[in-house]
Coordinates of C-alpha atoms in Angstrom, one line a residue:
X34 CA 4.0 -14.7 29.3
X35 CA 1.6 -11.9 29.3
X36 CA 2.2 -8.3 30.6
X37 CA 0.8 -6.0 32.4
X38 CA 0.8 -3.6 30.1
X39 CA -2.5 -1.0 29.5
X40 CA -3.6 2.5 28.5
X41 CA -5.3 4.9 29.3
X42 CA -8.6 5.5 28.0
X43 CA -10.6 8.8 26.5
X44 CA -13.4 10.1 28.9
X45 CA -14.4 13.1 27.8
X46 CA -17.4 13.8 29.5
X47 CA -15.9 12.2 33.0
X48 CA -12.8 15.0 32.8
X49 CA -15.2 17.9 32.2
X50 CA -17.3 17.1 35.0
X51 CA -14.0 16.7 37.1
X52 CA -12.5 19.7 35.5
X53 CA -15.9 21.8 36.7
X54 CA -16.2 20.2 39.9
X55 CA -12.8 21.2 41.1
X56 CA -11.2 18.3 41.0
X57 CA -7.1 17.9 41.0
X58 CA -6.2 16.1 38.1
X59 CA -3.3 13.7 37.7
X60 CA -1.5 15.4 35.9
X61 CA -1.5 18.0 32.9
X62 CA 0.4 18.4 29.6
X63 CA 0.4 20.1 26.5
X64 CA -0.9 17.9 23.4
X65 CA 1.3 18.6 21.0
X66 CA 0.6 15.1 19.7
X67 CA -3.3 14.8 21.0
X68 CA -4.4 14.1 17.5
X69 CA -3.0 10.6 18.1
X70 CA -5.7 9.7 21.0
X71 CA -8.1 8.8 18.0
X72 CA -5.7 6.9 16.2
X73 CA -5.0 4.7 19.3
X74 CA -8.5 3.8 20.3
X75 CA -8.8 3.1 16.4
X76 CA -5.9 0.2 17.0
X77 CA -7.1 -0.8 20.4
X78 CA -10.5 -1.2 19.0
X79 CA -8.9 -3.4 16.2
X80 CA -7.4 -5.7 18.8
X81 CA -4.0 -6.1 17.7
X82 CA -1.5 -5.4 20.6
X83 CA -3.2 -7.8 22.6
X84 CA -2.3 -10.3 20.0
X85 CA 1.3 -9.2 19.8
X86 CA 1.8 -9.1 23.7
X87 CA 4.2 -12.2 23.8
X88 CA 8.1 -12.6 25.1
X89 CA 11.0 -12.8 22.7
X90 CA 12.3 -16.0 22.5
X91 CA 16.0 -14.2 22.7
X92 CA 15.5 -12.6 25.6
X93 CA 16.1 -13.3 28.6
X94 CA 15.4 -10.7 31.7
X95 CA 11.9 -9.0 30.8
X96 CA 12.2 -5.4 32.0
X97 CA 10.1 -3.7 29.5
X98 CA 6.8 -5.6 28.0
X99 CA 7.3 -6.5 24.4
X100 CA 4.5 -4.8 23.2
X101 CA 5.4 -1.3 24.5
X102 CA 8.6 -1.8 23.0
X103 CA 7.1 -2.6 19.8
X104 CA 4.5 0.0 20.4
X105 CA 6.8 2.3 20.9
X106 CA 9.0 2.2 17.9
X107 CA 6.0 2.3 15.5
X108 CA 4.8 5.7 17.5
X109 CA 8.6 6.8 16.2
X110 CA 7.9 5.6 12.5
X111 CA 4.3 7.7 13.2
X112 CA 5.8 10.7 14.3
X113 CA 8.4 11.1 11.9
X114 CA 11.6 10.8 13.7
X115 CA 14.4 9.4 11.3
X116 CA 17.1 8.8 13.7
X117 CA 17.3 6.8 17.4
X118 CA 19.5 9.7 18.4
X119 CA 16.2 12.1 18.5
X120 CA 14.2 9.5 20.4
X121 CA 15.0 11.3 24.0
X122 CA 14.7 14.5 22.5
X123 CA 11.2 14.4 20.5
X124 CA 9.6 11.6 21.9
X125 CA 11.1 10.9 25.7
X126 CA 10.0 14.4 26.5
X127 CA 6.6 14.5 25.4
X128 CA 4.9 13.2 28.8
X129 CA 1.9 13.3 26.8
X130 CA 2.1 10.7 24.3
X131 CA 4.2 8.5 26.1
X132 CA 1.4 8.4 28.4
X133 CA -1.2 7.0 25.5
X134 CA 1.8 4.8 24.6
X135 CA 1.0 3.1 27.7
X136 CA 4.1 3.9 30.0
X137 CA 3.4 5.0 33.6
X138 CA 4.2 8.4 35.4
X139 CA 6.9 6.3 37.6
X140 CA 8.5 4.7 34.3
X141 CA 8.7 7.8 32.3
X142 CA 10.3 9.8 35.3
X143 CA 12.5 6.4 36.6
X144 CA 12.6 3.9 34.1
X145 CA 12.0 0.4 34.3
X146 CA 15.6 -0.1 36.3
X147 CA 18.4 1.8 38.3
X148 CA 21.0 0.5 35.0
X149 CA 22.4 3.6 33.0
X150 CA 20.8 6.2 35.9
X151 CA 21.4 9.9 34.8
X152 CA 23.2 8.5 31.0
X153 CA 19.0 8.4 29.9
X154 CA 16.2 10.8 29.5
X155 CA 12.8 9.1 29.6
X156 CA 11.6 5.6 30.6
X157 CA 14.7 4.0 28.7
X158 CA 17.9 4.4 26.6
X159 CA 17.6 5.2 23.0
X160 CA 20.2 2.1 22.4
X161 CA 17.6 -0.1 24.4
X162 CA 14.8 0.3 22.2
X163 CA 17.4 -0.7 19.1
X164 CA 19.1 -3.4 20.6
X165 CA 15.5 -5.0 21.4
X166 CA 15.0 -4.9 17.2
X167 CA 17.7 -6.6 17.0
X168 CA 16.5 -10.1 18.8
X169 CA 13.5 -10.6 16.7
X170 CA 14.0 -13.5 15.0
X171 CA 12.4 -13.8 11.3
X172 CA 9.6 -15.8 12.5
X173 CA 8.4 -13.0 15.2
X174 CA 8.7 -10.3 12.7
X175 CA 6.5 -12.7 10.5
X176 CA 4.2 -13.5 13.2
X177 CA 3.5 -9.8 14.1
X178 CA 2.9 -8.8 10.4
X179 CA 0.5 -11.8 9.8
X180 CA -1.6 -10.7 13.1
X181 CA -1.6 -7.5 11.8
X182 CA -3.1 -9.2 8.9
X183 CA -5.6 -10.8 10.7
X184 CA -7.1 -8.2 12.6
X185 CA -7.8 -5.9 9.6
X186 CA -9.5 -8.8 7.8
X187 CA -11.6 -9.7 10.9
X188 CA -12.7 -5.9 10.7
X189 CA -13.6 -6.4 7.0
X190 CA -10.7 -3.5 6.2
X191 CA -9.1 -5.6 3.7
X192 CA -11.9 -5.7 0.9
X193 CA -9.8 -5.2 -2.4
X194 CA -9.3 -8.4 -5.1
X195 CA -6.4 -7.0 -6.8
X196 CA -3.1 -6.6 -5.4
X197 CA 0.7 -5.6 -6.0
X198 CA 3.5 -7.4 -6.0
X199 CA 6.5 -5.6 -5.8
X200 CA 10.1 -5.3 -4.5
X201 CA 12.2 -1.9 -3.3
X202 CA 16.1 -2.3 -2.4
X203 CA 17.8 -0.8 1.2
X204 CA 21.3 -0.1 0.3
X205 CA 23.7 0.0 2.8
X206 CA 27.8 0.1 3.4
X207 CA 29.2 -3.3 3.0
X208 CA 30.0 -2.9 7.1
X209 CA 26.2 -4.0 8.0
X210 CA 26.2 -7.9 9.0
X211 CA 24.0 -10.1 7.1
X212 CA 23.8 -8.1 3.6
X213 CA 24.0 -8.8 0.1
X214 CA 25.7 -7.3 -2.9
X215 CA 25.1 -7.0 -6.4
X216 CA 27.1 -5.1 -9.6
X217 CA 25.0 -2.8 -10.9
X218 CA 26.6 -1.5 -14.5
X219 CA 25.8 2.3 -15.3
X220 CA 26.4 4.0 -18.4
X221 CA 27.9 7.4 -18.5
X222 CA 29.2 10.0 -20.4
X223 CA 33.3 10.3 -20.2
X224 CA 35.4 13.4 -20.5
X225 CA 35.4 13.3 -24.7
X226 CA 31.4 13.2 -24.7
X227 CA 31.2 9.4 -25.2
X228 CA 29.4 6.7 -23.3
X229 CA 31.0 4.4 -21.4
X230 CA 30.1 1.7 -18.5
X231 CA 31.0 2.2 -15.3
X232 CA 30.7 -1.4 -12.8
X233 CA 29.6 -0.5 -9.0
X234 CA 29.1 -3.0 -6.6
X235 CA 25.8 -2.4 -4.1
X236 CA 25.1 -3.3 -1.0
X237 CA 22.4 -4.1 1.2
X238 CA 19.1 -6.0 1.2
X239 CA 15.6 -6.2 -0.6
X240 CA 12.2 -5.9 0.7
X241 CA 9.5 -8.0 -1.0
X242 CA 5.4 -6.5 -0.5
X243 CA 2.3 -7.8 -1.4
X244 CA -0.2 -5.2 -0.4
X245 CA -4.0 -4.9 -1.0
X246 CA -3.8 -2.5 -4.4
X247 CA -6.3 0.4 -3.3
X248 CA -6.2 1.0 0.0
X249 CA -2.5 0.0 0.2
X250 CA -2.8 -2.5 3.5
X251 CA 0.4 -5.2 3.3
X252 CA -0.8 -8.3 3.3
X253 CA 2.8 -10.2 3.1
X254 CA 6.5 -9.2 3.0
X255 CA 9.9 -10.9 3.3
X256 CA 13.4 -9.4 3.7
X257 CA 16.0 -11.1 1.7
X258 CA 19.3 -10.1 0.2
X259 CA 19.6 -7.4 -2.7
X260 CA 21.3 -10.0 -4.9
X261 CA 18.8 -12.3 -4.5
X262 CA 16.0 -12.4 -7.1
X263 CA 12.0 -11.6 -6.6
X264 CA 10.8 -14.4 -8.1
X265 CA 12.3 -17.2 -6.1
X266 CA 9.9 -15.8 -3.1
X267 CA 6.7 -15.4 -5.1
X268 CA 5.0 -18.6 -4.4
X269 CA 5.8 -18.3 -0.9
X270 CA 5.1 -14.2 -0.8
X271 CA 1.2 -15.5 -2.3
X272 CA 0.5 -18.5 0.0
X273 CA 1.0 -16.3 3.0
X274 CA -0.9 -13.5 1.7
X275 CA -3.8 -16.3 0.8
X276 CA -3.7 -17.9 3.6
X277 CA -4.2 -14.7 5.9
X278 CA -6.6 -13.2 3.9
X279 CA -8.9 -16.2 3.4
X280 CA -8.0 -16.4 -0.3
X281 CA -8.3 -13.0 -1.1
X282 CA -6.2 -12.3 -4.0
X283 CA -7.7 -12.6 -7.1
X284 CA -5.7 -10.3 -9.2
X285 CA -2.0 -9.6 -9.1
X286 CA -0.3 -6.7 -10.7
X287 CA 4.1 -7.1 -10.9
X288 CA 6.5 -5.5 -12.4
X289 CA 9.0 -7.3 -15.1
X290 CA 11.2 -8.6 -12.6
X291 CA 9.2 -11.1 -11.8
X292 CA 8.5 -12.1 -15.1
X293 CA 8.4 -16.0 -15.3
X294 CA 6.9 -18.5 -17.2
X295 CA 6.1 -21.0 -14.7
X296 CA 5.4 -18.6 -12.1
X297 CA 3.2 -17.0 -14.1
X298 CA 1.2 -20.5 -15.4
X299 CA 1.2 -21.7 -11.5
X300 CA -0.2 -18.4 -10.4
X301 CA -2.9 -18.9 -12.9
X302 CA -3.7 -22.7 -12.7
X303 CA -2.5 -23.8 -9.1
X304 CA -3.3 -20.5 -7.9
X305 CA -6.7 -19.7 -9.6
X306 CA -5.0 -15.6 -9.5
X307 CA -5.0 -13.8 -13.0
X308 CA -1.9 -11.7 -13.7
X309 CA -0.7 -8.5 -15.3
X310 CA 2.9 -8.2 -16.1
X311 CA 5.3 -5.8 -18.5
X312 CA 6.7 -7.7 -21.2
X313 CA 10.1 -7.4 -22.3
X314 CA 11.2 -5.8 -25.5
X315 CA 12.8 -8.6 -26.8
X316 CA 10.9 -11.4 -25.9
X317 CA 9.1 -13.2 -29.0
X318 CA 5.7 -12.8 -27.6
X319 CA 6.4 -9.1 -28.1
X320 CA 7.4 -9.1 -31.5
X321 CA 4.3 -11.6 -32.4
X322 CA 2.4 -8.6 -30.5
X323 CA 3.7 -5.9 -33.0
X324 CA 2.6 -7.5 -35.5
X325 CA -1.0 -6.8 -35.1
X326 CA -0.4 -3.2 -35.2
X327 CA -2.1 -2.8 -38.3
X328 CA -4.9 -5.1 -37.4
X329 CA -8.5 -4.2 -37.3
X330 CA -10.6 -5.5 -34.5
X331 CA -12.7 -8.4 -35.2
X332 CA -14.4 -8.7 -32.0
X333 CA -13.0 -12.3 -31.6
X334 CA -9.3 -11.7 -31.2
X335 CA -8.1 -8.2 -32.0
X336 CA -9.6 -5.4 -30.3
X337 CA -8.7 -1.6 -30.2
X338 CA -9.6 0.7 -27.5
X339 CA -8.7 4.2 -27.4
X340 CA -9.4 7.9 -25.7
X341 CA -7.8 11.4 -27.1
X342 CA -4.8 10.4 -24.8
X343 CA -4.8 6.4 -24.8
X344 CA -5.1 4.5 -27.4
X345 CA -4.7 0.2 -26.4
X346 CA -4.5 -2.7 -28.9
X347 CA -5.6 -6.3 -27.2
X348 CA -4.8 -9.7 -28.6
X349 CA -6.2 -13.2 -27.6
X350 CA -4.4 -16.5 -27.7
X351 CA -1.1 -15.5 -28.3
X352 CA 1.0 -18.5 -29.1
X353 CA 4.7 -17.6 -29.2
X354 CA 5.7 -17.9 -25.0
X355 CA 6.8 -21.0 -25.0
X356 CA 8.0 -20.5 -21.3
X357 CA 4.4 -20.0 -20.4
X358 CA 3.1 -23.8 -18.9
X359 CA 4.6 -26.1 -16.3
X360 CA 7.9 -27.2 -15.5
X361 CA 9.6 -28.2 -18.5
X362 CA 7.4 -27.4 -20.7
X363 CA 9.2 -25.4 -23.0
X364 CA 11.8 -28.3 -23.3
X365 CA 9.1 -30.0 -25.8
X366 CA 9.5 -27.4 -28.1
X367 CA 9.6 -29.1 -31.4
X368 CA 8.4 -32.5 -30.8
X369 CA 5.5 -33.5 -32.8
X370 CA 3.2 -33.4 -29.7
X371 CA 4.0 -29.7 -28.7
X372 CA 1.2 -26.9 -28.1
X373 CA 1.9 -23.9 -26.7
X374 CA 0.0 -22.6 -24.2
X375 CA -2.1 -19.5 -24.9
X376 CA -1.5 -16.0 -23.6
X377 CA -3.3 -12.5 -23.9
X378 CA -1.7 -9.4 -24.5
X379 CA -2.3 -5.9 -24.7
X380 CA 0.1 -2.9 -26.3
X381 CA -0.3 0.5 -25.7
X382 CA 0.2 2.4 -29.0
X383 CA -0.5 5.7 -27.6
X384 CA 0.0 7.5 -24.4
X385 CA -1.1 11.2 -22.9
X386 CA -1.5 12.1 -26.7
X387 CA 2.2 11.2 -28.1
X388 CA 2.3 8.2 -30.9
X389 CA 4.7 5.4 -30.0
X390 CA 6.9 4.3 -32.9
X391 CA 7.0 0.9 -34.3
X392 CA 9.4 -0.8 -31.6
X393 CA 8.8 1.7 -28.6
X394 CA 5.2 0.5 -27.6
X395 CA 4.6 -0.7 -24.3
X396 CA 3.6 -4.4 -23.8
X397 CA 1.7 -6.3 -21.4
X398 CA 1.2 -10.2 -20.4
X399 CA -1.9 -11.4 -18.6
X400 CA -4.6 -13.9 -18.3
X401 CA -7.6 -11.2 -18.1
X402 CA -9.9 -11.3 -20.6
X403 CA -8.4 -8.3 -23.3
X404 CA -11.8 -7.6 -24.9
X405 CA -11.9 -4.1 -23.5
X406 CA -8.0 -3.3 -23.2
X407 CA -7.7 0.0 -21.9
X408 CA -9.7 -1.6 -18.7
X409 CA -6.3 -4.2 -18.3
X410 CA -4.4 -0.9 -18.7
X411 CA -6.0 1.2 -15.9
X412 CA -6.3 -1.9 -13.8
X413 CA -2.4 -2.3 -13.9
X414 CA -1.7 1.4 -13.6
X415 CA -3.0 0.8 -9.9
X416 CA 0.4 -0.3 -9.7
X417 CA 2.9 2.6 -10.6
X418 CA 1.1 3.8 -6.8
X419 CA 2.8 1.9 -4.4
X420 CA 5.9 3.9 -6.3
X421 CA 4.0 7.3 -5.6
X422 CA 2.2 6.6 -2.6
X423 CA 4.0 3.2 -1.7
X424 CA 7.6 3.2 -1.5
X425 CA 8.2 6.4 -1.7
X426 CA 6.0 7.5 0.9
X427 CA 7.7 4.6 3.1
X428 CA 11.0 6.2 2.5
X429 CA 10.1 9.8 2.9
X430 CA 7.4 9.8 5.2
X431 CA 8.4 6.5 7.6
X432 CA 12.3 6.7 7.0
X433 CA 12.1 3.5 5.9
X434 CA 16.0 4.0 4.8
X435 CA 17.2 5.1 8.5
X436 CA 17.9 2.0 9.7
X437 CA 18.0 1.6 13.8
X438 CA 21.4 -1.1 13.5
X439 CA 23.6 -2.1 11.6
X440 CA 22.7 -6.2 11.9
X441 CA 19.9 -8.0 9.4
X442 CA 17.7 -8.6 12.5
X443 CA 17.4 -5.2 13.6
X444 CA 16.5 -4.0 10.0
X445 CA 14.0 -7.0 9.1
X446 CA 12.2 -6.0 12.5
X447 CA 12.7 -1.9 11.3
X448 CA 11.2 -2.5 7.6
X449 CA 8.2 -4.7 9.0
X450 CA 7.0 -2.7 11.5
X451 CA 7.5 0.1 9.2
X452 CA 5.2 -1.7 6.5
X453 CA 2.7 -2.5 9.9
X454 CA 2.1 1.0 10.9
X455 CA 2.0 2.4 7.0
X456 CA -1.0 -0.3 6.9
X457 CA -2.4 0.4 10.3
X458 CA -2.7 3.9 8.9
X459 CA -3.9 3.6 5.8
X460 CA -6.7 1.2 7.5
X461 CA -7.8 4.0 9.7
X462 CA -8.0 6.4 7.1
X463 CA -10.5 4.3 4.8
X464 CA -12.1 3.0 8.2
X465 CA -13.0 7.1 9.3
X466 CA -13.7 8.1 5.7
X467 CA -11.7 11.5 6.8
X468 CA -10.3 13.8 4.4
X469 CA -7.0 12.4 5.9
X470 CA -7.9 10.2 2.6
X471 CA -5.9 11.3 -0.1
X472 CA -3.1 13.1 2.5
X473 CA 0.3 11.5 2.9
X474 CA 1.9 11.4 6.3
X475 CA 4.1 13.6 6.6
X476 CA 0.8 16.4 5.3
X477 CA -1.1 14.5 7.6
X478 CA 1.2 15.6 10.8
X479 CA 1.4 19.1 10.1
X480 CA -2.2 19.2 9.6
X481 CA -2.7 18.0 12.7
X482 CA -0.4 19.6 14.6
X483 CA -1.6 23.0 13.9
X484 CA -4.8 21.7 15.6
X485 CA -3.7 20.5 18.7
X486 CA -1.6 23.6 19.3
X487 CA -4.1 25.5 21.9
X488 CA -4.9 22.3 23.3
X489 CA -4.0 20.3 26.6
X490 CA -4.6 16.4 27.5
X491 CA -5.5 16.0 31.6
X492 CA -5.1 13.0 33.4
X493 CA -6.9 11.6 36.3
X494 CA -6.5 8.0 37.5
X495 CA -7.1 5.4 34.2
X496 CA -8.7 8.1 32.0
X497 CA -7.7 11.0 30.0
X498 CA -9.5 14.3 27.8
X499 CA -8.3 17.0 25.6
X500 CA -9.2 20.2 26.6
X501 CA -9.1 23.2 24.8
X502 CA -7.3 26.5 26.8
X503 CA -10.8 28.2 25.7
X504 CA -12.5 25.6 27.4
X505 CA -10.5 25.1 31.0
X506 CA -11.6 28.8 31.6
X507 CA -14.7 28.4 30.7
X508 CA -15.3 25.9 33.0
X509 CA -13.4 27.2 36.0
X510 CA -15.5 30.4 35.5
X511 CA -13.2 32.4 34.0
X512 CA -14.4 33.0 30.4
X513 CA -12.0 34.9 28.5
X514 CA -13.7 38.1 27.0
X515 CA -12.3 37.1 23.3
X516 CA -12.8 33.6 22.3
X517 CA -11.2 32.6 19.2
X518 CA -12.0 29.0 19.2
X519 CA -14.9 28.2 21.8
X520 CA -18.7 28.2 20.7
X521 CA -20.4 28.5 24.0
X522 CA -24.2 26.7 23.4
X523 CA -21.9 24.0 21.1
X524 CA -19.8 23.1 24.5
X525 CA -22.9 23.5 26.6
X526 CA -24.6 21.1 25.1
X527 CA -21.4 18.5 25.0
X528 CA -21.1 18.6 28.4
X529 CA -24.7 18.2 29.6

């Protein structure tokens, strides 16, 4: 079933002629969000809550449109607010944004019904907008995540071929429904210096992305348990990410957790997707690596690359992973009719200027070609971003760890449309070219803040402007003496 549900749209022009001619507006408030206005038209421009506007399968009575409500919470992860506690205090209050949400003045003074009358501030109950999280069912959340998808690849905003997949836990208390739990063993130091281990026992669940490497736009994403391991939702994680992107995915950069064999042959020959991958220390394929160290290059297997910081060793054909083929595969180790699969390698011998000793270096797995090395290297350190300006920016900047419930549904919905919004952002960014570029959110809102400070957004019926204090007395005829702000001829000639 399909809402009612609109917004109002930017007229500039329209509300300076109105402003100049007299007329009453709608309504007036201060823009302490205004900046968003741009952002909105960018996502109503993309098309994508018209293709979320649908009705929850788990609920029953329809009071509030889904897509406001989902609207609605990723304007919270936008702004910043961490808990659902602040939701009537930062964003019920501001008339203003709630208004380019899409709510009307009657909703946002009354509310959709007369239940919990003078117990709410705004057009609902904080515990209404958390409760609704909590009846998505896995395959919505999917759904609204893959239309997400969709839309930025119809606009051509998902251009990359390499991508990262990678996986971040959300710990919780063992009291939230639905979670996992792992023992994680730590080493300390005890009272008499020495190191012991120490056996905790986590909590929680684990977040699987796929996202577009450069531009950082999530392509797939599942929510499973924390004890449950990455690899077992790989194949799965790549199909969807394929199938929405039109088989985008050419390259894939992961982290040693993931580090498989036959995933790692299927991605290559099912998949047609080359891979990077850390090696582990012990694995044999490492010490047949090391053993090249004092190899020159030959321009047919061995080759050396190296800078005054970097220095990268690459190997062809490596023949000692015998995990590396199809199922099964290594279980004809030593029969007669046995051949290994090949495998290239690269170890980096030297990093930011400091020599690694014989043991220390660091290895990497892939199917790329290794005659120029260092370009495998700088390709895979793409991925140590989505730690920098990945998770850690989903964290810090979207509160990705302040969950909205204390049930798996709620906080499979939370994390999702958290990764939506991160995307929808980081597609608007590289869509505008702004200098917003290389600025992280939480820069991004002060930034922006400070601009909209002296200004005001005015209403008349279906449409909306910004207006600069400077400029409403300007055009009522009452020009301040000292303008700060206003260039006169500039304005004239915007408003001709």
């Amino acid at each position: 079933m399909q809402s009612s549900w609109q917004f109002y749209e930017r007229a500039q022009k329209e509300v300076y002629r109105k402003l100049k001619a007299r007329e009453r507006p709608q309504a007036v408030v201060g823009a302490g969000w205004g900046f968003l206005d741009h952002f909105f038209i960018f996502l109503f421009s993309l098309g994508f809550f018209a293709r979320v506007d649908f009705r929850l399968k788990r609920v029953k009575r329809v009071m509030v449109p889904a897509v406001l409500m989902i609207l609605t919470y990723e304007v919270k992860q936008l702004i910043g607010i961490s808990s659902m506690n602040q939701l009537e205090e930062h964003l019920f209050r501001d008339t203003a944004l709630l208004k380019i949400i899409g709510f009307t003045a009657r909703q946002i003074q009354e509310g959709f019904c007369q239940r919990g009358k003078g117990k709410r501030r705004g057009p609902m109950h904080r515990d209404t907008l958390a409760d609704f999280l909590s009846r998505f069912s896995a395959k919505e959340v999917d759904f609204i995540l893959e239309e997400a998808v969709r839309v930025l690849v119809k606009h051509k905003l998902v251009r990359g071929k390499t991508y990262i997949l990678d996986a971040t836990d959300l710990p919780t208390t063992k009291r939230f429904r639905g979670c996992g739990m792992k023992k994680v063993v730590k080493k300390v130091r005890g009272r008499g210096g020495q190191e012991v281990e120490v056996v905790e026992y986590v909590y929680g669940y684990k977040l699987l992305v796929l996202l577009e490497a450069r531009h950082k736009l999530v392509v797939a994403a599942r929510m499973v348990k924390i004890n449950e391991h990455e690899k077992c939702f790989t194949k799965r994680l790549v199909r969807e990410a394929q199938e929405r992107t039109g088989g985008a995915v050419r390259v894939l950069l992961v982290d040693r957790g993931f580090i498989d064999g036959v995933l790692l042959w299927w991605l290559w020959k099912k998949m047609k997707i080359h891979f990077v991958i850390p090696a582990r220390t012990n694995m044999e394929v490492s010490q047949d690596l090391r053993g090249f160290r004092s190899e020159k290059a030959d321009g047919e297997r061995v080759f050396w690359e190296e800078t005054k910081e970097v220095r990268v060793l690459g190997v062809r054909g490596l023949l000692s992973y015998d995990q590396f083929g199809e199922e099964g595969h290594k279980r004809r180790k030593g029969r007669k009719d046995f051949r290994a699969n090949p495998i290239n390698g690269i170890m980096v011998v030297r990093w930011e200027g400091r020599e690694y000793e014989v043991g220390e270096e660091k290895i990497f797995l892939t199917s790329l070609s290794v005659g120029r090395p260092l370009r495998v290297l700088e390709q895979y350190d793409l991925r140590s971003e989505i730690e920098n300006q990945g998770f850690r920016e989903l964290k810090q900047g979207y509160h990705l760890l302040k969950y909205p419930q204390k049930t798996c549904s709620a906080i499979r919905a939370h994390a999702v449309l958290t990764l939506i919004i991160y995307s929808l952002v980081n597609a608007y960014k590289s869509q505008r070219g702004q200098r917003l570029a290389h600025l992280g959110i939480r820069r991004w809102r002060g930034k922006q803040m400070g601009q909209s400070i002296h200004k005001m957004i005015v209403y008349y019926e279906g449409i909306y402007g910004i207006v600069d204090v400077e400029e409403l007395f300007y055009l009522m005829d009452m020009t301040p003496k000292e303008l700060y702000r206003l260039k006169i001829k500039r304005f004239r000639r915007e408003i001709e």
